[in-house]
Amino acid sequence: MAAEQDSEARAAARPLLTDLYQATMALGYWRAGRAREQAEFELFFRGCPFGGAFALAAGLRDCVRFLRAFRLRDADVQFLASVLPPDTDPAFFEHLRALDCSDVTVRALPEGSLAFPNVPLLQVSGPLLVVQLLETPLLCLVSYASLIATNAARLRLIAGPEKRLLEMGLRRAQGPDGGLTASTYSYLGGFDGSSNVLAGQLRGVPLAGTLAHSFVTSFSGTEVPPDPMLAPAASPGPKVDLTARVEAWLDGVCAHLGLGVQEPHRGERAAFVAYALAFPQAFQGLLDTYSVQRSGLPNFLAVALALGELGYRAVGIRLDSGDLLQQAQEIRGVFRTVSARFQMPWLESISIAVSNNIDEKELARLAQEGSEVNVIGIGTNVVTCPRQPSLGCVYKLVSVGGQPRMKLTEDPEKQTLPGSKAAFRLLGPEGSLLLDVLQLAEEPPPQAGQELRVWPHGAREACTVRPAGVEPLLRLWVQQGQLCEPLPSLAESRAFAQLSLSRLSPEHKRLEWPALYQVALSDKLRALVDRLGAGGSS
């Protein structure tokens, strides 16, 4: 496989971003003469995150980038030689230098797919030594991406379709890689954009951001803009001194609000004027640096009305402290009265954005019917996934040399499902989701309208189902190192995620105490599990 000349491929993961035991096992396979045996692994999770009943599959694009660029450099091999036994045969390191993923095949759920426990997110097949080395990087690339996408989807379900959700968590993320992953996959999960500029550059995530309190507090009010003149928005008329017009409008605003003209903070007003001169088409005020009602709001209104006089329209305000819901209600009321008083009808409907450590509970409050909040910025509670910091994905061997392999263990929940498998989603009469079924790859696929006997995972009794429709879940993305079809764009995967969620029943979509979605085994797969479980894997 020719390595992609893609800066993201190296950024996503390097071959040595792995656990040492992958390298020690590689040496063991090579020494046993088994390096090129054909093997298949499955990457899946055992339980849905956050107490919910679904997850969203994500990270496939990063995995494909990683596979296409996979190659151990001389420096990588030299380092492995320094940590493996000094008497290791030099021929092993020559073998490592020649490794790539040209013999690797990957089937996977498309990004944005609904995913459920024990259904593979990825199936990876190829030479045993190579596909073993891929375990840790693939887990790293898929687990966090899928967790973030699922967390974002939950937040979108709470917010509803109308509120704009912005991810603002880069400064709270677990390092730069975690920040980029969170910004990327929160967008896939349903957020509208991110503050992360690198995510915009590398991944095409829509960007949003204006100003912080530091910008406001940096002004004292004594500063003189080098050029306070602003031309009208849509006409060739003469330029106007914006600072002077703001001061003129401030008198009328303060009179309307019952404030003294000296109450609004001069420095804050100077900051707003400076920002408006830089962004007259996109002016937004951050109102809570000093006092929302006595300073931030009147200063914003004076600047917004001065801009309006010149044909510009302020885009909105942001609140970052206090009772966000109540303040939004009060501010919307002021916008309506000021809009009517000064005949600026656009002012009453400008956007109100809020932020400040917003979690699921506060988001539900901000999204309730009648809320005047339009935009919600979430940082810590999307990027850190505090309710569950790991999805717990695993990567398990299911066949070697065409023979099924099964992990038994002392813990029944950690037993694996053996053999190369296919996965299907069975549908009801109107496209509703009935259940997912796992079967051996050699079995004929289920047919719409035909009765099928299946075993719900973990159940002792079989049941029958007659699907009205059947959808194959796992698509072939990489075959013998070659990309089989173009990967969807991030925006396309985001749209697919929302479509996928729309098909999930309200009972399964509930965020608290949802109905569990069934994943079942075919008769033949269940029989193989029982046989290997009774007699051991052979």
PDB file of N, CA, C and O in Angstrom, residues 37-92:
ATOM      1  N   GLU A  37      -0.061 -15.640   8.708  1.00  0.00           N
ATOM      2  CA  GLU A  37      -1.350 -16.345   8.782  1.00  0.00           C
ATOM      3  C   GLU A  37      -2.491 -15.343   8.697  1.00  0.00           C
ATOM      4  O   GLU A  37      -2.441 -14.268   9.301  1.00  0.00           O
ATOM      5  N   GLN A  38      -3.544 -15.717   7.961  1.00  0.00           N
ATOM      6  CA  GLN A  38      -4.696 -14.828   7.837  1.00  0.00           C
ATOM      7  C   GLN A  38      -5.512 -14.839   9.134  1.00  0.00           C
ATOM      8  O   GLN A  38      -5.822 -15.898   9.672  1.00  0.00           O
ATOM      9  N   ALA A  39      -5.842 -13.648   9.610  1.00  0.00           N
ATOM     10  CA  ALA A  39      -6.589 -13.524  10.862  1.00  0.00           C
ATOM     11  C   ALA A  39      -7.623 -12.418  10.713  1.00  0.00           C
ATOM     12  O   ALA A  39      -7.521 -11.551   9.833  1.00  0.00           O
ATOM     13  N   GLU A  40      -8.627 -12.474  11.568  1.00  0.00           N
ATOM     14  CA  GLU A  40      -9.649 -11.424  11.575  1.00  0.00           C
ATOM     15  C   GLU A  40      -9.934 -11.002  13.006  1.00  0.00           C
ATOM     16  O   GLU A  40     -10.089 -11.842  13.906  1.00  0.00           O
ATOM     17  N   PHE A  41      -9.991  -9.700  13.194  1.00  0.00           N
ATOM     18  CA  PHE A  41     -10.343  -9.109  14.482  1.00  0.00           C
ATOM     19  C   PHE A  41     -11.630  -8.296  14.312  1.00  0.00           C
ATOM     20  O   PHE A  41     -11.918  -7.788  13.216  1.00  0.00           O
ATOM     21  N   GLU A  42     -12.363  -8.145  15.407  1.00  0.00           N
ATOM     22  CA  GLU A  42     -13.536  -7.268  15.424  1.00  0.00           C
ATOM     23  C   GLU A  42     -13.370  -6.226  16.530  1.00  0.00           C
ATOM     24  O   GLU A  42     -12.931  -6.546  17.637  1.00  0.00           O
ATOM     25  N   LEU A  43     -13.745  -5.006  16.208  1.00  0.00           N
ATOM     26  CA  LEU A  43     -13.730  -3.913  17.171  1.00  0.00           C
ATOM     27  C   LEU A  43     -15.175  -3.578  17.518  1.00  0.00           C
ATOM     28  O   LEU A  43     -15.969  -3.249  16.630  1.00  0.00           O
ATOM     29  N   PHE A  44     -15.519  -3.645  18.800  1.00  0.00           N
ATOM     30  CA  PHE A  44     -16.905  -3.429  19.231  1.00  0.00           C
ATOM     31  C   PHE A  44     -16.910  -2.948  20.677  1.00  0.00           C
ATOM     32  O   PHE A  44     -15.871  -2.871  21.332  1.00  0.00           O
ATOM     33  N   PHE A  45     -18.091  -2.597  21.171  1.00  0.00           N
ATOM     34  CA  PHE A  45     -18.237  -2.247  22.587  1.00  0.00           C
ATOM     35  C   PHE A  45     -19.291  -3.152  23.196  1.00  0.00           C
ATOM     36  O   PHE A  45     -20.130  -3.728  22.499  1.00  0.00           O
ATOM     37  N   ARG A  46     -19.271  -3.268  24.539  1.00  0.00           N
ATOM     38  CA  ARG A  46     -20.152  -4.215  25.221  1.00  0.00           C
ATOM     39  C   ARG A  46     -21.390  -3.576  25.824  1.00  0.00           C
ATOM     40  O   ARG A  46     -22.351  -4.271  26.139  1.00  0.00           O
ATOM     41  N   GLY A  47     -21.384  -2.261  25.996  1.00  0.00           N
ATOM     42  CA  GLY A  47     -22.534  -1.583  26.593  1.00  0.00           C
ATOM     43  C   GLY A  47     -22.633  -0.163  26.092  1.00  0.00           C
ATOM     44  O   GLY A  47     -21.622   0.522  25.913  1.00  0.00           O
ATOM     45  N   CYS A  48     -23.857   0.305  25.867  1.00  0.00           N
ATOM     46  CA  CYS A  48     -24.059   1.670  25.371  1.00  0.00           C
ATOM     47  C   CYS A  48     -23.648   2.685  26.435  1.00  0.00           C
ATOM     48  O   CYS A  48     -23.865   2.466  27.627  1.00  0.00           O
ATOM     49  N   PRO A  49     -23.082   3.814  26.019  1.00  0.00           N
ATOM     50  CA  PRO A  49     -22.590   4.788  26.991  1.00  0.00           C
ATOM     51  C   PRO A  49     -23.685   5.663  27.581  1.00  0.00           C
ATOM     52  O   PRO A  49     -24.784   5.780  27.029  1.00  0.00           O
ATOM     53  N   PHE A  50     -23.364   6.282  28.714  1.00  0.00           N
ATOM     54  CA  PHE A  50     -24.186   7.305  29.371  1.00  0.00           C
ATOM     55  C   PHE A  50     -25.539   6.770  29.846  1.00  0.00           C
ATOM     56  O   PHE A  50     -26.481   7.536  30.038  1.00  0.00           O
ATOM     57  N   GLY A  51     -25.662   5.454  30.019  1.00  0.00           N
ATOM     58  CA  GLY A  51     -26.944   4.891  30.422  1.00  0.00           C
ATOM     59  C   GLY A  51     -27.985   4.922  29.332  1.00  0.00           C
ATOM     60  O   GLY A  51     -29.173   4.693  29.591  1.00  0.00           O
ATOM     61  N   GLY A  52     -27.584   5.172  28.100  1.00  0.00           N
ATOM     62  CA  GLY A  52     -28.514   5.228  26.976  1.00  0.00           C
ATOM     63  C   GLY A  52     -28.655   3.890  26.286  1.00  0.00           C
ATOM     64  O   GLY A  52     -28.160   2.861  26.757  1.00  0.00           O
ATOM     65  N   ALA A  53     -29.325   3.906  25.131  1.00  0.00           N
ATOM     66  CA  ALA A  53     -29.590   2.666  24.407  1.00  0.00           C
ATOM     67  C   ALA A  53     -28.985   2.678  23.010  1.00  0.00           C
ATOM     68  O   ALA A  53     -29.297   1.808  22.204  1.00  0.00           O
ATOM     69  N   PHE A  54     -28.130   3.645  22.710  1.00  0.00           N
ATOM     70  CA  PHE A  54     -27.528   3.690  21.383  1.00  0.00           C
ATOM     71  C   PHE A  54     -26.163   4.352  21.468  1.00  0.00           C
ATOM     72  O   PHE A  54     -25.812   5.018  22.451  1.00  0.00           O
ATOM     73  N   ALA A  55     -25.388   4.157  20.419  1.00  0.00           N
ATOM     74  CA  ALA A  55     -24.154   4.909  20.210  1.00  0.00           C
ATOM     75  C   ALA A  55     -24.097   5.281  18.736  1.00  0.00           C
ATOM     76  O   ALA A  55     -24.840   4.719  17.908  1.00  0.00           O
ATOM     77  N   LEU A  56     -23.243   6.223  18.405  1.00  0.00           N
ATOM     78  CA  LEU A  56     -22.978   6.564  17.011  1.00  0.00           C
ATOM     79  C   LEU A  56     -21.568   6.104  16.660  1.00  0.00           C
ATOM     80  O   LEU A  56     -20.616   6.358  17.403  1.00  0.00           O
ATOM     81  N   ALA A  57     -21.438   5.424  15.534  1.00  0.00           N
ATOM     82  CA  ALA A  57     -20.134   4.971  15.067  1.00  0.00           C
ATOM     83  C   ALA A  57     -19.379   6.147  14.465  1.00  0.00           C
ATOM     84  O   ALA A  57     -19.912   6.888  13.647  1.00  0.00           O
ATOM     85  N   ALA A  58     -18.114   6.298  14.853  1.00  0.00           N
ATOM     86  CA  ALA A  58     -17.298   7.395  14.333  1.00  0.00           C
ATOM     87  C   ALA A  58     -15.831   6.983  14.366  1.00  0.00           C
ATOM     88  O   ALA A  58     -15.450   6.033  15.055  1.00  0.00           O
ATOM     89  N   GLY A  59     -15.021   7.712  13.613  1.00  0.00           N
ATOM     90  CA  GLY A  59     -13.583   7.466  13.590  1.00  0.00           C
ATOM     91  C   GLY A  59     -13.099   6.690  12.386  1.00  0.00           C
ATOM     92  O   GLY A  59     -11.886   6.490  12.227  1.00  0.00           O
ATOM     93  N   LEU A  60     -14.003   6.239  11.516  1.00  0.00           N
ATOM     94  CA  LEU A  60     -13.591   5.426  10.370  1.00  0.00           C
ATOM     95  C   LEU A  60     -12.635   6.187   9.455  1.00  0.00           C
ATOM     96  O   LEU A  60     -11.635   5.634   8.983  1.00  0.00           O
ATOM     97  N   ARG A  61     -12.930   7.446   9.198  1.00  0.00           N
ATOM     98  CA  ARG A  61     -12.063   8.223   8.304  1.00  0.00           C
ATOM     99  C   ARG A  61     -10.636   8.282   8.852  1.00  0.00           C
ATOM    100  O   ARG A  61      -9.661   8.125   8.106  1.00  0.00           O
ATOM    101  N   ASP A  62     -10.498   8.488  10.157  1.00  0.00           N
ATOM    102  CA  ASP A  62      -9.166   8.522  10.751  1.00  0.00           C
ATOM    103  C   ASP A  62      -8.485   7.160  10.643  1.00  0.00           C
ATOM    104  O   ASP A  62      -7.272   7.079  10.424  1.00  0.00           O
ATOM    105  N   CYS A  63      -9.258   6.100  10.807  1.00  0.00           N
ATOM    106  CA  CYS A  63      -8.684   4.756  10.695  1.00  0.00           C
ATOM    107  C   CYS A  63      -8.150   4.499   9.285  1.00  0.00           C
ATOM    108  O   CYS A  63      -7.053   3.957   9.110  1.00  0.00           O
ATOM    109  N   VAL A  64      -8.920   4.878   8.290  1.00  0.00           N
ATOM    110  CA  VAL A  64      -8.489   4.662   6.905  1.00  0.00           C
ATOM    111  C   VAL A  64      -7.237   5.478   6.613  1.00  0.00           C
ATOM    112  O   VAL A  64      -6.288   4.991   5.973  1.00  0.00           O
ATOM    113  N   ARG A  65      -7.214   6.727   7.074  1.00  0.00           N
ATOM    114  CA  ARG A  65      -6.010   7.541   6.895  1.00  0.00           C
ATOM    115  C   ARG A  65      -4.799   6.858   7.531  1.00  0.00           C
ATOM    116  O   ARG A  65      -3.707   6.822   6.959  1.00  0.00           O
ATOM    117  N   PHE A  66      -5.001   6.361   8.739  1.00  0.00           N
ATOM    118  CA  PHE A  66      -3.899   5.705   9.451  1.00  0.00           C
ATOM    119  C   PHE A  66      -3.410   4.476   8.698  1.00  0.00           C
ATOM    120  O   PHE A  66      -2.205   4.281   8.516  1.00  0.00           O
ATOM    121  N   LEU A  67      -4.334   3.649   8.233  1.00  0.00           N
ATOM    122  CA  LEU A  67      -3.948   2.418   7.529  1.00  0.00           C
ATOM    123  C   LEU A  67      -3.195   2.727   6.240  1.00  0.00           C
ATOM    124  O   LEU A  67      -2.216   2.049   5.901  1.00  0.00           O
ATOM    125  N   ARG A  68      -3.635   3.742   5.538  1.00  0.00           N
ATOM    126  CA  ARG A  68      -3.011   4.050   4.254  1.00  0.00           C
ATOM    127  C   ARG A  68      -1.623   4.666   4.420  1.00  0.00           C
ATOM    128  O   ARG A  68      -0.814   4.649   3.494  1.00  0.00           O
ATOM    129  N   ALA A  69      -1.350   5.193   5.591  1.00  0.00           N
ATOM    130  CA  ALA A  69      -0.035   5.793   5.842  1.00  0.00           C
ATOM    131  C   ALA A  69       0.860   4.894   6.693  1.00  0.00           C
ATOM    132  O   ALA A  69       2.013   5.247   6.969  1.00  0.00           O
ATOM    133  N   PHE A  70       0.346   3.736   7.110  1.00  0.00           N
ATOM    134  CA  PHE A  70       1.061   2.887   8.065  1.00  0.00           C
ATOM    135  C   PHE A  70       2.387   2.396   7.485  1.00  0.00           C
ATOM    136  O   PHE A  70       2.420   1.692   6.482  1.00  0.00           O
ATOM    137  N   ARG A  71       3.448   2.754   8.132  1.00  0.00           N
ATOM    138  CA  ARG A  71       4.778   2.275   7.762  1.00  0.00           C
ATOM    139  C   ARG A  71       5.720   2.604   8.912  1.00  0.00           C
ATOM    140  O   ARG A  71       5.734   3.725   9.421  1.00  0.00           O
ATOM    141  N   LEU A  72       6.481   1.620   9.344  1.00  0.00           N
ATOM    142  CA  LEU A  72       7.459   1.856  10.401  1.00  0.00           C
ATOM    143  C   LEU A  72       8.710   2.487   9.788  1.00  0.00           C
ATOM    144  O   LEU A  72       9.330   1.914   8.890  1.00  0.00           O
ATOM    145  N   ARG A  73       9.069   3.665  10.285  1.00  0.00           N
ATOM    146  CA  ARG A  73      10.264   4.337   9.820  1.00  0.00           C
ATOM    147  C   ARG A  73      11.504   3.723  10.485  1.00  0.00           C
ATOM    148  O   ARG A  73      11.403   2.991  11.472  1.00  0.00           O
ATOM    149  N   ASP A  74      12.668   4.050   9.948  1.00  0.00           N
ATOM    150  CA  ASP A  74      13.898   3.524  10.530  1.00  0.00           C
ATOM    151  C   ASP A  74      13.997   3.871  12.011  1.00  0.00           C
ATOM    152  O   ASP A  74      14.398   3.037  12.832  1.00  0.00           O
ATOM    153  N   ALA A  75      13.616   5.108  12.349  1.00  0.00           N
ATOM    154  CA  ALA A  75      13.697   5.525  13.756  1.00  0.00           C
ATOM    155  C   ALA A  75      12.749   4.696  14.620  1.00  0.00           C
ATOM    156  O   ALA A  75      13.063   4.391  15.779  1.00  0.00           O
ATOM    157  N   ASP A  76      11.579   4.320  14.072  1.00  0.00           N
ATOM    158  CA  ASP A  76      10.630   3.487  14.816  1.00  0.00           C
ATOM    159  C   ASP A  76      11.228   2.107  15.096  1.00  0.00           C
ATOM    160  O   ASP A  76      11.159   1.589  16.219  1.00  0.00           O
ATOM    161  N   VAL A  77      11.812   1.530  14.044  1.00  0.00           N
ATOM    162  CA  VAL A  77      12.386   0.185  14.191  1.00  0.00           C
ATOM    163  C   VAL A  77      13.568   0.210  15.145  1.00  0.00           C
ATOM    164  O   VAL A  77      13.738  -0.694  15.986  1.00  0.00           O
ATOM    165  N   GLN A  78      14.386   1.232  15.039  1.00  0.00           N
ATOM    166  CA  GLN A  78      15.530   1.335  15.947  1.00  0.00           C
ATOM    167  C   GLN A  78      15.074   1.451  17.397  1.00  0.00           C
ATOM    168  O   GLN A  78      15.685   0.856  18.300  1.00  0.00           O
ATOM    169  N   PHE A  79      13.986   2.186  17.624  1.00  0.00           N
ATOM    170  CA  PHE A  79      13.496   2.296  18.997  1.00  0.00           C
ATOM    171  C   PHE A  79      12.967   0.953  19.495  1.00  0.00           C
ATOM    172  O   PHE A  79      13.233   0.558  20.638  1.00  0.00           O
ATOM    173  N   LEU A  80      12.214   0.241  18.656  1.00  0.00           N
ATOM    174  CA  LEU A  80      11.730  -1.071  19.069  1.00  0.00           C
ATOM    175  C   LEU A  80      12.891  -2.007  19.388  1.00  0.00           C
ATOM    176  O   LEU A  80      12.829  -2.792  20.346  1.00  0.00           O
ATOM    177  N   ALA A  81      13.958  -1.914  18.625  1.00  0.00           N
ATOM    178  CA  ALA A  81      15.133  -2.746  18.896  1.00  0.00           C
ATOM    179  C   ALA A  81      15.731  -2.428  20.257  1.00  0.00           C
ATOM    180  O   ALA A  81      16.293  -3.308  20.924  1.00  0.00           O
ATOM    181  N   SER A  82      15.566  -1.178  20.705  1.00  0.00           N
ATOM    182  CA  SER A  82      16.133  -0.791  22.000  1.00  0.00           C
ATOM    183  C   SER A  82      15.306  -1.274  23.176  1.00  0.00           C
ATOM    184  O   SER A  82      15.813  -1.323  24.308  1.00  0.00           O
ATOM    185  N   VAL A  83      14.041  -1.630  22.951  1.00  0.00           N
ATOM    186  CA  VAL A  83      13.180  -2.049  24.065  1.00  0.00           C
ATOM    187  C   VAL A  83      12.870  -3.553  24.021  1.00  0.00           C
ATOM    188  O   VAL A  83      12.327  -4.093  24.984  1.00  0.00           O
ATOM    189  N   LEU A  84      13.183  -4.217  22.906  1.00  0.00           N
ATOM    190  CA  LEU A  84      13.027  -5.662  22.834  1.00  0.00           C
ATOM    191  C   LEU A  84      14.339  -6.328  23.261  1.00  0.00           C
ATOM    192  O   LEU A  84      15.379  -5.667  23.351  1.00  0.00           O
ATOM    193  N   PRO A  85      14.315  -7.614  23.543  1.00  0.00           N
ATOM    194  CA  PRO A  85      15.542  -8.282  24.017  1.00  0.00           C
ATOM    195  C   PRO A  85      16.728  -8.057  23.074  1.00  0.00           C
ATOM    196  O   PRO A  85      16.566  -8.073  21.846  1.00  0.00           O
ATOM    197  N   PRO A  86      17.898  -7.837  23.617  1.00  0.00           N
ATOM    198  CA  PRO A  86      19.063  -7.534  22.778  1.00  0.00           C
ATOM    199  C   PRO A  86      19.463  -8.673  21.838  1.00  0.00           C
ATOM    200  O   PRO A  86      20.154  -8.426  20.847  1.00  0.00           O
ATOM    201  N   ASP A  87      19.048  -9.903  22.138  1.00  0.00           N
ATOM    202  CA  ASP A  87      19.395 -11.021  21.254  1.00  0.00           C
ATOM    203  C   ASP A  87      18.326 -11.291  20.198  1.00  0.00           C
ATOM    204  O   ASP A  87      18.332 -12.340  19.548  1.00  0.00           O
ATOM    205  N   THR A  88      17.373 -10.355  20.007  1.00  0.00           N
ATOM    206  CA  THR A  88      16.343 -10.528  18.982  1.00  0.00           C
ATOM    207  C   THR A  88      17.003 -10.624  17.606  1.00  0.00           C
ATOM    208  O   THR A  88      17.892  -9.837  17.271  1.00  0.00           O
ATOM    209  N   ASP A  89      16.550 -11.585  16.831  1.00  0.00           N
ATOM    210  CA  ASP A  89      17.091 -11.806  15.486  1.00  0.00           C
ATOM    211  C   ASP A  89      16.928 -10.544  14.647  1.00  0.00           C
ATOM    212  O   ASP A  89      15.816 -10.020  14.510  1.00  0.00           O
ATOM    213  N   PRO A  90      18.008 -10.020  14.048  1.00  0.00           N
ATOM    214  CA  PRO A  90      17.884  -8.811  13.204  1.00  0.00           C
ATOM    215  C   PRO A  90      16.913  -8.985  12.044  1.00  0.00           C
ATOM    216  O   PRO A  90      16.366  -7.991  11.549  1.00  0.00           O
ATOM    217  N   ALA A  91      16.676 -10.230  11.632  1.00  0.00           N
ATOM    218  CA  ALA A  91      15.734 -10.452  10.528  1.00  0.00           C
ATOM    219  C   ALA A  91      14.324 -10.009  10.908  1.00  0.00           C
ATOM    220  O   ALA A  91      13.522  -9.626  10.037  1.00  0.00           O
ATOM    221  N   PHE A  92      13.976 -10.050  12.201  1.00  0.00           N
ATOM    222  CA  PHE A  92      12.657  -9.586  12.633  1.00  0.00           C
ATOM    223  C   PHE A  92      12.495  -8.095  12.346  1.00  0.00           C
ATOM    224  O   PHE A  92      11.446  -7.651  11.875  1.00  0.00           O
TER     225      PHE A  92
END
